[in-house]
XYZ file of C-alpha atoms in Angstrom:
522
model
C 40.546 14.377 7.966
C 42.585 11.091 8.470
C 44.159 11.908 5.147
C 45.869 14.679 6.615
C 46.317 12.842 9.983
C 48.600 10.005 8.361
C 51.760 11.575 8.073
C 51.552 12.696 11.500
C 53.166 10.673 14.665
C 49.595 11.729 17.022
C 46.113 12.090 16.709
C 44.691 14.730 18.179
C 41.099 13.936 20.065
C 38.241 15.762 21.274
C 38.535 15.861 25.047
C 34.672 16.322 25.106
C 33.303 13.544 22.607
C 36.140 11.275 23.700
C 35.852 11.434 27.654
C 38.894 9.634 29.398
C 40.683 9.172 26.103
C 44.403 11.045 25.746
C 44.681 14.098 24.361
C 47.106 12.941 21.776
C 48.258 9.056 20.520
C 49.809 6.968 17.948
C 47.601 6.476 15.342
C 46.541 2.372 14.837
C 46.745 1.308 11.125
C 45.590 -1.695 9.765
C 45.924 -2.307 5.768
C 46.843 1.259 5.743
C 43.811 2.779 7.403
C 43.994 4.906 10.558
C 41.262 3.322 13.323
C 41.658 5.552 16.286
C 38.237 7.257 15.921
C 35.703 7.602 13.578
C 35.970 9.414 10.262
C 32.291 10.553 10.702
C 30.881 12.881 13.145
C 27.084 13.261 12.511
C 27.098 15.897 15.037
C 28.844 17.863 12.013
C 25.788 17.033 9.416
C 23.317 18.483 12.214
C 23.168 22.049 10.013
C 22.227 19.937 6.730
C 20.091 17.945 8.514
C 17.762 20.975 9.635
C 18.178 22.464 6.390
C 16.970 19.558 5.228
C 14.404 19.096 6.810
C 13.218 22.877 6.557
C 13.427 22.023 2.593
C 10.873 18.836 3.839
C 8.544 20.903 5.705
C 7.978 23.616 3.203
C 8.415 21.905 -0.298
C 6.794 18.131 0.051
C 4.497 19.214 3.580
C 2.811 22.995 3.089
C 3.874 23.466 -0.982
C 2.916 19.786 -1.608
C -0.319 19.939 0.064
C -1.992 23.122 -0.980
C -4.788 23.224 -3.473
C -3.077 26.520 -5.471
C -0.043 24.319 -6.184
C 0.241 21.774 -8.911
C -0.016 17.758 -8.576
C 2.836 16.982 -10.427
C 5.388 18.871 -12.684
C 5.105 16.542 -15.884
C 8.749 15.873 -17.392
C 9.773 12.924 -20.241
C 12.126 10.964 -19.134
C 14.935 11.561 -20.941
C 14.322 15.701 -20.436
C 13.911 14.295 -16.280
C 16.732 12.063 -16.137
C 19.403 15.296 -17.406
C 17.396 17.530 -14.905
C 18.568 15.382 -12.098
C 21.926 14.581 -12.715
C 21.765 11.188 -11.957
C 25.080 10.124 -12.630
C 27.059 8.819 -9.476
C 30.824 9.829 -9.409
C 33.672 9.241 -7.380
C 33.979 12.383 -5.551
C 31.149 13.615 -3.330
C 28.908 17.054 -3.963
C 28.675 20.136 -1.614
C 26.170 20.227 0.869
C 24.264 23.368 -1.390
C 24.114 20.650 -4.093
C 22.756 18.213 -1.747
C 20.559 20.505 -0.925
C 19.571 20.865 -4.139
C 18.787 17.577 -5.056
C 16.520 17.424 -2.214
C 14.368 20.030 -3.845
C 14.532 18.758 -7.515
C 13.057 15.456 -6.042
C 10.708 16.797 -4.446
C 9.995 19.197 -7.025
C 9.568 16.675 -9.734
C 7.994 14.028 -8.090
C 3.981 13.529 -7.630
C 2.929 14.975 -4.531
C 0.346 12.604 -3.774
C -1.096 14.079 -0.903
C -2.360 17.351 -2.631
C -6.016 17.556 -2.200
C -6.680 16.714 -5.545
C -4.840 13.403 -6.198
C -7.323 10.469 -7.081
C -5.619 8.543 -9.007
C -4.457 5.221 -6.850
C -5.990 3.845 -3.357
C -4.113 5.967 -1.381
C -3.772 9.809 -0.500
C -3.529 12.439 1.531
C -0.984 13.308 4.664
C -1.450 12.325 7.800
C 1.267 14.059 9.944
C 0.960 11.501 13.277
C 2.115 8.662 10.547
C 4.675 11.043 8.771
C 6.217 12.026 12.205
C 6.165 7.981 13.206
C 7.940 7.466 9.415
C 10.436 9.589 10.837
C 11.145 8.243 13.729
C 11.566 4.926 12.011
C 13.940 6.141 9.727
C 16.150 7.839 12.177
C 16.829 4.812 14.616
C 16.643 2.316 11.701
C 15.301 -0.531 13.542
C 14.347 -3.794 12.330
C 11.218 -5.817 13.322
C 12.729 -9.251 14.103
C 13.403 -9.519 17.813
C 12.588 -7.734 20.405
C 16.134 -7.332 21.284
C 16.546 -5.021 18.831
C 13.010 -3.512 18.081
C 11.915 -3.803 21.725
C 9.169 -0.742 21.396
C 7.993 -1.681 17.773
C 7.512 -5.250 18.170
C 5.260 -4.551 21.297
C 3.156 -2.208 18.673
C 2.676 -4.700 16.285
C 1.475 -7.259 18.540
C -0.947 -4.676 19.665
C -2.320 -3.280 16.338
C -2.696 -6.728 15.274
C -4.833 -7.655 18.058
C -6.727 -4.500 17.289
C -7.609 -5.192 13.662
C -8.061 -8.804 14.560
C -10.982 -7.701 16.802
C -12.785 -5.296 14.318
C -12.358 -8.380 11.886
C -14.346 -10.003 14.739
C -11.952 -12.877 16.003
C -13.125 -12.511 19.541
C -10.248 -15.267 20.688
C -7.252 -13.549 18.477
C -5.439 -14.912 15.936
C -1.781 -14.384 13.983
C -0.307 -12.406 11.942
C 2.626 -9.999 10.607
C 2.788 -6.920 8.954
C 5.050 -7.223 5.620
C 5.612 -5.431 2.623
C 2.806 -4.358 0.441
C -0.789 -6.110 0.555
C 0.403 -8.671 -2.722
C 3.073 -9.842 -0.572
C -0.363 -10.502 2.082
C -1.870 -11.990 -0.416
C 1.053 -14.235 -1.147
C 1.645 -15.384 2.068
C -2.117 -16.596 2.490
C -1.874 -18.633 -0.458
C 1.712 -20.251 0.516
C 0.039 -20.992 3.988
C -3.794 -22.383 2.767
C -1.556 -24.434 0.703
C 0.889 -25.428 3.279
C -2.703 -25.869 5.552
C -3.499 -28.589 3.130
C -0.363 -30.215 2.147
C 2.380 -29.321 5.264
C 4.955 -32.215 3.357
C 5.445 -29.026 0.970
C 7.758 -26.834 3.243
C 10.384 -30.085 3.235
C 9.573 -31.947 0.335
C 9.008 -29.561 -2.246
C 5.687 -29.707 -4.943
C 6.618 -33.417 -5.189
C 4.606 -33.751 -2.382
C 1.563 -32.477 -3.881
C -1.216 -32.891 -6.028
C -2.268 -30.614 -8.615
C -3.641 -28.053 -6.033
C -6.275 -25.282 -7.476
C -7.568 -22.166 -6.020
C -10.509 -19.913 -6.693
C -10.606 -16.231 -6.864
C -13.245 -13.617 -8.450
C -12.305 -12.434 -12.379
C -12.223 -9.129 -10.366
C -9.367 -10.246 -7.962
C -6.004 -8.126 -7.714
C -3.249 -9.378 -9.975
C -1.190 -10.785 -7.259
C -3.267 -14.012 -7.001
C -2.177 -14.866 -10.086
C 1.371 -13.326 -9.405
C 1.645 -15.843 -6.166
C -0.052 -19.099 -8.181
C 3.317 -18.034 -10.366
C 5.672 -17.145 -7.669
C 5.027 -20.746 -5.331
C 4.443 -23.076 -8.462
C 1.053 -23.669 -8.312
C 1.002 -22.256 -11.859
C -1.628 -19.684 -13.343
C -4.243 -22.161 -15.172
C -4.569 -23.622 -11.915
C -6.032 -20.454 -10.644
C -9.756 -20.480 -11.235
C -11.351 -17.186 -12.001
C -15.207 -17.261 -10.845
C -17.241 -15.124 -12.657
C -18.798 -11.565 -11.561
C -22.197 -9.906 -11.565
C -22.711 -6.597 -13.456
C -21.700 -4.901 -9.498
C -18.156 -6.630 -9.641
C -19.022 -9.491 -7.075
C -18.609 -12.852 -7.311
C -21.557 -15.200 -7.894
C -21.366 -17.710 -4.825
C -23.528 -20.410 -7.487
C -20.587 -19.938 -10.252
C -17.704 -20.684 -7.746
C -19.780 -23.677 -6.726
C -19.891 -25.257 -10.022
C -16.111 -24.432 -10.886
C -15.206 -26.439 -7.759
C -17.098 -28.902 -8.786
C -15.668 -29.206 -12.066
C -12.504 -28.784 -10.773
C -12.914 -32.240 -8.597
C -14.190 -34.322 -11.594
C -10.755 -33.153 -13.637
C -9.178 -34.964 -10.497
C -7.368 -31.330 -9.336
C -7.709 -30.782 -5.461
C -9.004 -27.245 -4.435
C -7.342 -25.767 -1.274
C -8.492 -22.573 -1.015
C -10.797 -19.535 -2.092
C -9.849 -16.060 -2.184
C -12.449 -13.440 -1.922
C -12.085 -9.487 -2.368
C -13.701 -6.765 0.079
C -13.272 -3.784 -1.561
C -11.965 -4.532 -5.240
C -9.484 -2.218 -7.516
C -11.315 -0.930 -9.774
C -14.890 -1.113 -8.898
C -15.011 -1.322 -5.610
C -17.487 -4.146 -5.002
C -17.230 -6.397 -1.927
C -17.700 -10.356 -2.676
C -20.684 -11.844 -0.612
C -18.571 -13.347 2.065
C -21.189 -15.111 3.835
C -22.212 -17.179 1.480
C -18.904 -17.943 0.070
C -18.111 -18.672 3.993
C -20.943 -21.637 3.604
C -18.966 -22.958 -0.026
C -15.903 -22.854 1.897
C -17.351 -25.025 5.021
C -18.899 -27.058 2.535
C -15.957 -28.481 0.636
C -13.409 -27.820 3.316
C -11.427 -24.999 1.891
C -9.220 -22.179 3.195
C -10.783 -18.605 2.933
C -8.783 -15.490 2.166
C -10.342 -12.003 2.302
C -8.567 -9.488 0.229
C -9.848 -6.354 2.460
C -6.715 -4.561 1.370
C -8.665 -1.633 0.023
C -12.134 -2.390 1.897
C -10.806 -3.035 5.291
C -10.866 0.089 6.383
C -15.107 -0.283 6.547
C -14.797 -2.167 9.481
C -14.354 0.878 11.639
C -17.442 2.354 10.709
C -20.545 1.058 12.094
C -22.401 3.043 9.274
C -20.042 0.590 6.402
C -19.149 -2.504 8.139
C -21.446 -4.217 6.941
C -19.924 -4.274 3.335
C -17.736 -6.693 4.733
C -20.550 -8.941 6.621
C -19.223 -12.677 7.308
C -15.336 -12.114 7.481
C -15.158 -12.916 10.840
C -15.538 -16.803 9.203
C -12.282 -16.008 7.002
C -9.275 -17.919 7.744
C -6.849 -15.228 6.731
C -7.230 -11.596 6.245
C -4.766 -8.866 4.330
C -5.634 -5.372 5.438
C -3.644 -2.111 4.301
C -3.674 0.732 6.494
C -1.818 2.635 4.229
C -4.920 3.232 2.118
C -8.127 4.468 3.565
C -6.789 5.011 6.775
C -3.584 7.115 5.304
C -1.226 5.633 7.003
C 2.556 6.377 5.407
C 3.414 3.722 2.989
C 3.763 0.493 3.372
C 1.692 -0.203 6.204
C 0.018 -3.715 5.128
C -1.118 -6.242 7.896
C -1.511 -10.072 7.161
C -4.159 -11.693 9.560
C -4.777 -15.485 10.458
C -7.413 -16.503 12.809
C -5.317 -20.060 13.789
C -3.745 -19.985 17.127
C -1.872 -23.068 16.711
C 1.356 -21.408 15.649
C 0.529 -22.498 11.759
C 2.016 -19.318 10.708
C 5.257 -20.061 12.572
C 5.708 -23.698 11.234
C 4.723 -22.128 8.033
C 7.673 -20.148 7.484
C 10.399 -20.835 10.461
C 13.970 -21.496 9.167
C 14.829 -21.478 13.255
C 17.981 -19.140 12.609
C 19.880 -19.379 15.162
C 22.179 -16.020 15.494
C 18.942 -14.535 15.392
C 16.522 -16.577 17.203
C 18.243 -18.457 19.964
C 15.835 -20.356 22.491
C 17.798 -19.375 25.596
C 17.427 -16.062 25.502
C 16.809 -14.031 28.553
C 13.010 -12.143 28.134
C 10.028 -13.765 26.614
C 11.112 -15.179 22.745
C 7.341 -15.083 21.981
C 8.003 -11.432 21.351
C 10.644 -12.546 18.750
C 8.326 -12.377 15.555
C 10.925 -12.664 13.099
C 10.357 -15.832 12.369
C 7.061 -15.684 11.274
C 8.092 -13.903 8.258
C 9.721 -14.515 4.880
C 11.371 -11.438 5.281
C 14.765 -11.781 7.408
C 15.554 -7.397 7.984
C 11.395 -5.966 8.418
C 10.556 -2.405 9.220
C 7.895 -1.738 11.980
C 5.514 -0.537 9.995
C 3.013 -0.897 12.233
C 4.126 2.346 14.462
C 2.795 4.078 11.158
C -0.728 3.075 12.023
C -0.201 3.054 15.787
C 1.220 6.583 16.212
C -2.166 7.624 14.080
C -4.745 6.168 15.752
C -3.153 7.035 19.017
C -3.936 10.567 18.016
C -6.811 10.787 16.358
C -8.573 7.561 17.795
C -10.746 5.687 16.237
C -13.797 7.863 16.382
C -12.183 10.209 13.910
C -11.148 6.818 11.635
C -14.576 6.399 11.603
C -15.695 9.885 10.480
C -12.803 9.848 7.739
C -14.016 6.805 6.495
C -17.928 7.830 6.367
C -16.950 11.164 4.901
C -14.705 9.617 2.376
C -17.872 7.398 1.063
C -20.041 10.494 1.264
C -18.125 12.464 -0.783
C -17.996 9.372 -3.187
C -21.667 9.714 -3.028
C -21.842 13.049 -3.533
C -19.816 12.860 -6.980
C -21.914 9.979 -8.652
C -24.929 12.495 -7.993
C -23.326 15.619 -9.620
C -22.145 13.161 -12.464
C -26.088 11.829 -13.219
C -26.959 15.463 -13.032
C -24.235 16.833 -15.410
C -24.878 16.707 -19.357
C -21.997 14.680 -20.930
C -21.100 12.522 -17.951
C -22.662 8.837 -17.447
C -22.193 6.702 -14.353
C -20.820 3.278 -15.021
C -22.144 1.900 -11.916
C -23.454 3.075 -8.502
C -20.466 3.369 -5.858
C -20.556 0.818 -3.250
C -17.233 2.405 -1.921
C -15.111 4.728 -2.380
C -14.264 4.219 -6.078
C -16.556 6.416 -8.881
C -16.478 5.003 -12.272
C -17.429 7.512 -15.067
C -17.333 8.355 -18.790
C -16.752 11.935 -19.751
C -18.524 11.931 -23.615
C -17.355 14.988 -25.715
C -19.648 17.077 -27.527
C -19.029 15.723 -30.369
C -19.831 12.482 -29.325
C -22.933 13.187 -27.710
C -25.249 12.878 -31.103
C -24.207 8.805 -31.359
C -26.504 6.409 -30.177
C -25.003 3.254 -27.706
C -23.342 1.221 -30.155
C -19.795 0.293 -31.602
C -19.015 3.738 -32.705
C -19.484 5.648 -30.172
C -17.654 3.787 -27.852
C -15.080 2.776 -30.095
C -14.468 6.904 -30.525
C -15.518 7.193 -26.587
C -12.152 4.337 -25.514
C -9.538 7.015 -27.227
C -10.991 9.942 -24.837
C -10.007 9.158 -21.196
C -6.346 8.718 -22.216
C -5.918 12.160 -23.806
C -7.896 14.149 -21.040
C -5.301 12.214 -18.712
C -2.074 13.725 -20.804
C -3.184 16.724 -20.769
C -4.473 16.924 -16.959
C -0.580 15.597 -16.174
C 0.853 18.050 -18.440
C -0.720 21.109 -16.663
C -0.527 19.288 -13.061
C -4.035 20.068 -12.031
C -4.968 17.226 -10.521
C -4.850 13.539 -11.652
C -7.477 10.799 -11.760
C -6.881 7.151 -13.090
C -8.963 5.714 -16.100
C -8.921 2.272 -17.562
C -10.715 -0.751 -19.973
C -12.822 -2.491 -17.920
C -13.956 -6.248 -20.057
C -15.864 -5.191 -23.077
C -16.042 -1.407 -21.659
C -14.695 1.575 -23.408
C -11.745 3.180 -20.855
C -13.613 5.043 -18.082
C -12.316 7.091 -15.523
C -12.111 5.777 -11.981
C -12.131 8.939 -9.279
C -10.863 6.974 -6.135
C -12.228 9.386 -2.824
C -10.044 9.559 0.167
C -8.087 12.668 2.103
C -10.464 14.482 4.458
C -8.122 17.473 2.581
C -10.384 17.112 -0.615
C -13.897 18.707 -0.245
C -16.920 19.527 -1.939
C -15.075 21.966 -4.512
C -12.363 19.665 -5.377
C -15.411 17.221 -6.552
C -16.892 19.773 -8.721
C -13.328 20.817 -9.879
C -13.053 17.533 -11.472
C -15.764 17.337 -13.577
C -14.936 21.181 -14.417
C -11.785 20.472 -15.094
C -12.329 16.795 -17.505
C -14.788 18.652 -19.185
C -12.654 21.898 -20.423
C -9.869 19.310 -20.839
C -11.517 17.335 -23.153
C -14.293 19.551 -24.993
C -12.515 20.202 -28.261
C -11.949 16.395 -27.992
């Protein structure tokens, strides 16, 4: 519009939108652009914004979510990359092609909360969260002050106290919700380490000796990814070995930390999983509690996945003992559906250690002299400078369902896990790797022509090529989709991964239906 405005002497204004302000005026140019009022008028994108979000509602809510509909809509990516156009250009498209590519996103992409998607640990909509994503999205607040995220940084403080009592820290703690459950895991290690050695923050890793921590060979990746990331290198990451379940042996991390100390390497800290990736086992955290006392170390529970346990007096006890950890990572956005990312980093000190951890004290963002309470000013706790409030995610959810119904999702969730390993042990063709502990079935599907070979190197050397094929094809006709993977010396196995009180009884037998007639001829 100012394009055709700039030849003119006036500028004609909206008497409404621009109360008080003369009907006409010159315009004001600076470098050559017109200033008098703004080019945009979002009240004019209100019919593509319901159109939009009609396209939402119907395409990646009802279509996206209903069993008769596929998973996913399987494309290469050079076939997906020309059905999306995804060149950028310097002229903008109608709002009908807009419109469009809102639907070919959708369309294309995974809809990960159809009732049969097991394939990662997480699934399933929850519309409380989705509305509270929303909402986010719309004001686009950040999570640093309270002078800008008054309401959100209020809900943070209380979800964390919430989780921090079913972790069982009767006197509170710290912590921060961040971005993604490695970044948790990250920030535990940076602060066991700055625990040990503070002279790090300032003086860099001259001020340290060679530091080593301890985590099960079942850990998640990002252990090592953070040993990487803060310099404490990857050989100095000690991987305790695991029983046949997945757990770490408390006697095996006691003689690595001794063996550690005679190479003259100083341990800080010992990270132990509740709820692991691929097998679901929970570490013995009790005793590992007593190693940790013992030799003075730092312990980190990885209850990312298992967490969610805690709510149910029927599970909790999987995670028996973390009440002794020093630092907790927890991800709503998992068992508890949540939208993603909705990951919570817990620290039972109440010294402020997690403030002198990571304050830079910026000071156009965090000024002392401000005029309400600067303890609400959380910012500074974090690595991250801009944060989103992910915690309304979780808050707006449990503020409508409660916790009574958490706790009936999550004891439903491991039912239906059970429920599966039974049907496999009774089906011909299908062997258990290992009883479920959680929520994450482990299975081979064995052909029919495999089914003749006795246990040895042939048949699972023929067994390892089977998973990935009955995975293609499942993607390629979009019925569901289930994750498999090498596990040590094991052939690849599928790993069903239970969640969304949306699945039920017949999507359990579907699967089995389903791998089978996708991989018979195999």
């Amino acid at each position: 519009r100012w394009a055709d405005l700039l030849g003119s002497e006036t500028v004609d204004h909206d008497k409404d939108q621009y109360p008080g302000h003369p009907v006409k005026c010159s315009p004001v140019m600076v470098d050559g652009v017109a200033l008098n009022g703004p080019t945009v008028n979002i009240l004019d994108s209100e019919d593509f914004l319901q159109q939009s979000m009609a396209i939402i509602l119907e395409d990646a809510v009802k279509k996206a979510t209903d069993v008769k509909e596929k998973v996913c809509e399987w494309r290469p990516p050079e076939e997906l990359k020309e059905l999306l156009d995804l060149e950028l250009r310097d002229e903008g498209e109608s709002e009908s092609q807009i419109l469009q590519r809102c639907r070919d996103a959708i369309r294309y992409s995974v809809k990960t909360t159809h009732p049969r998607f097991f394939n990662q640990l997480f699934a399933g909509l929850e519309p409380y969260s989705l509305v509270a994503s929303c909402i986010v999205e719309a004001l686009k607040p950040s999570a640093y002050t309270y002078e800008v995220g008054p309401v959100f940084t209020l809900v943070e403080d209380a979800v964390l106290r919430k989780m921090m009592e079913l972790v069982g820290w009767e006197e509170g703690g710290d912590g921060i919700f961040n971005a993604g459950g490695s970044m948790s895991n990250m920030y535990a290690v940076n602060l066991a380490r700055y625990h040990h050695c503070p002279d790090i923050k300032q003086l860099g890793l001259s001020a340290a000796p060679r530091l080593v921590l301890f985590t099960s060979q079942e850990c998640h990746y990002s252990i090592s990814k953070a040993a990487a990331f803060l310099g404490i290198g990857t050989k100095n990451v000690y991987k305790v070995p695991s029983d046949e379940s997945g757990k770490m042996i408390p006697s095996a991390l006691e003689e690595l930390i001794k063996k550690a100390k005679s190479e003259g390497a100083v341990p800080f800290m010992v990270n132990a999983t509740a709820g692991t990736t691929v097998l679901g086992a929970f570490d013995p955290l009790e005793e590992i509690a007593d190693i940790c006392g013992e030799h003075n170390l730092w312990l980190h529970v990885d209850a990312c996945w298992g967490g969610a346990a805690l709510i149910s007096k029927k599970h909790k006890h999987l995670l028996k003992g973390i009440h002794r950890a020093n630092s907790v990572a927890w991800n709503p956005h998992k068992m508890m559906m949540a939208c993603l990312q909705c990951s919570a980093f817990l620290v039972r000190d109440k010294t402020g250690l997690l403030q002198r951890c990571y304050s830079a004290s910026a000071s156009y963002l965090f000024q002392q002299d401000k005029f309400y309470d600067i303890s609400f000013d959380t910012g500074d706790k974090s690595i991250q400078c801009g944060r989103k409030p992910d915690a309304f995610k979780f808050w707006l959810l449990w503020k409508a369902v409660g916790a009574r119904q958490l706790e009936q999702r999550v004891d439903r969730a491991l039912a239906m896990a059970r429920y599966l390993a039974d049907e496999i042990k009774k089906r011909e063709g299908f062997r258990l790797l290992m009883e479920p502990e959680y929520a994450n079935v482990c299975f081979w599907y064995i052909p029919p022509s495999l089914r003749q070979l006795e246990d040895g190197p042939e048949l699972w050397s023929k067994l390892h090529t089977v998973a990935p094929v009955i995975k293609e094809r499942m993607m390629k006709v979009g019925s569901m989709m289930v994750g498999y993977q090498p596990h040590s010396d094991r052939a690849n196995f599928f790993r069903m991964i239970v969640i969304s009180p949306q699945a039920g009884k017949a999507d359990m037998d579907f699967v089995l239906d389903e791998i089978h007639n996708l991989g018979k001829d195999l």
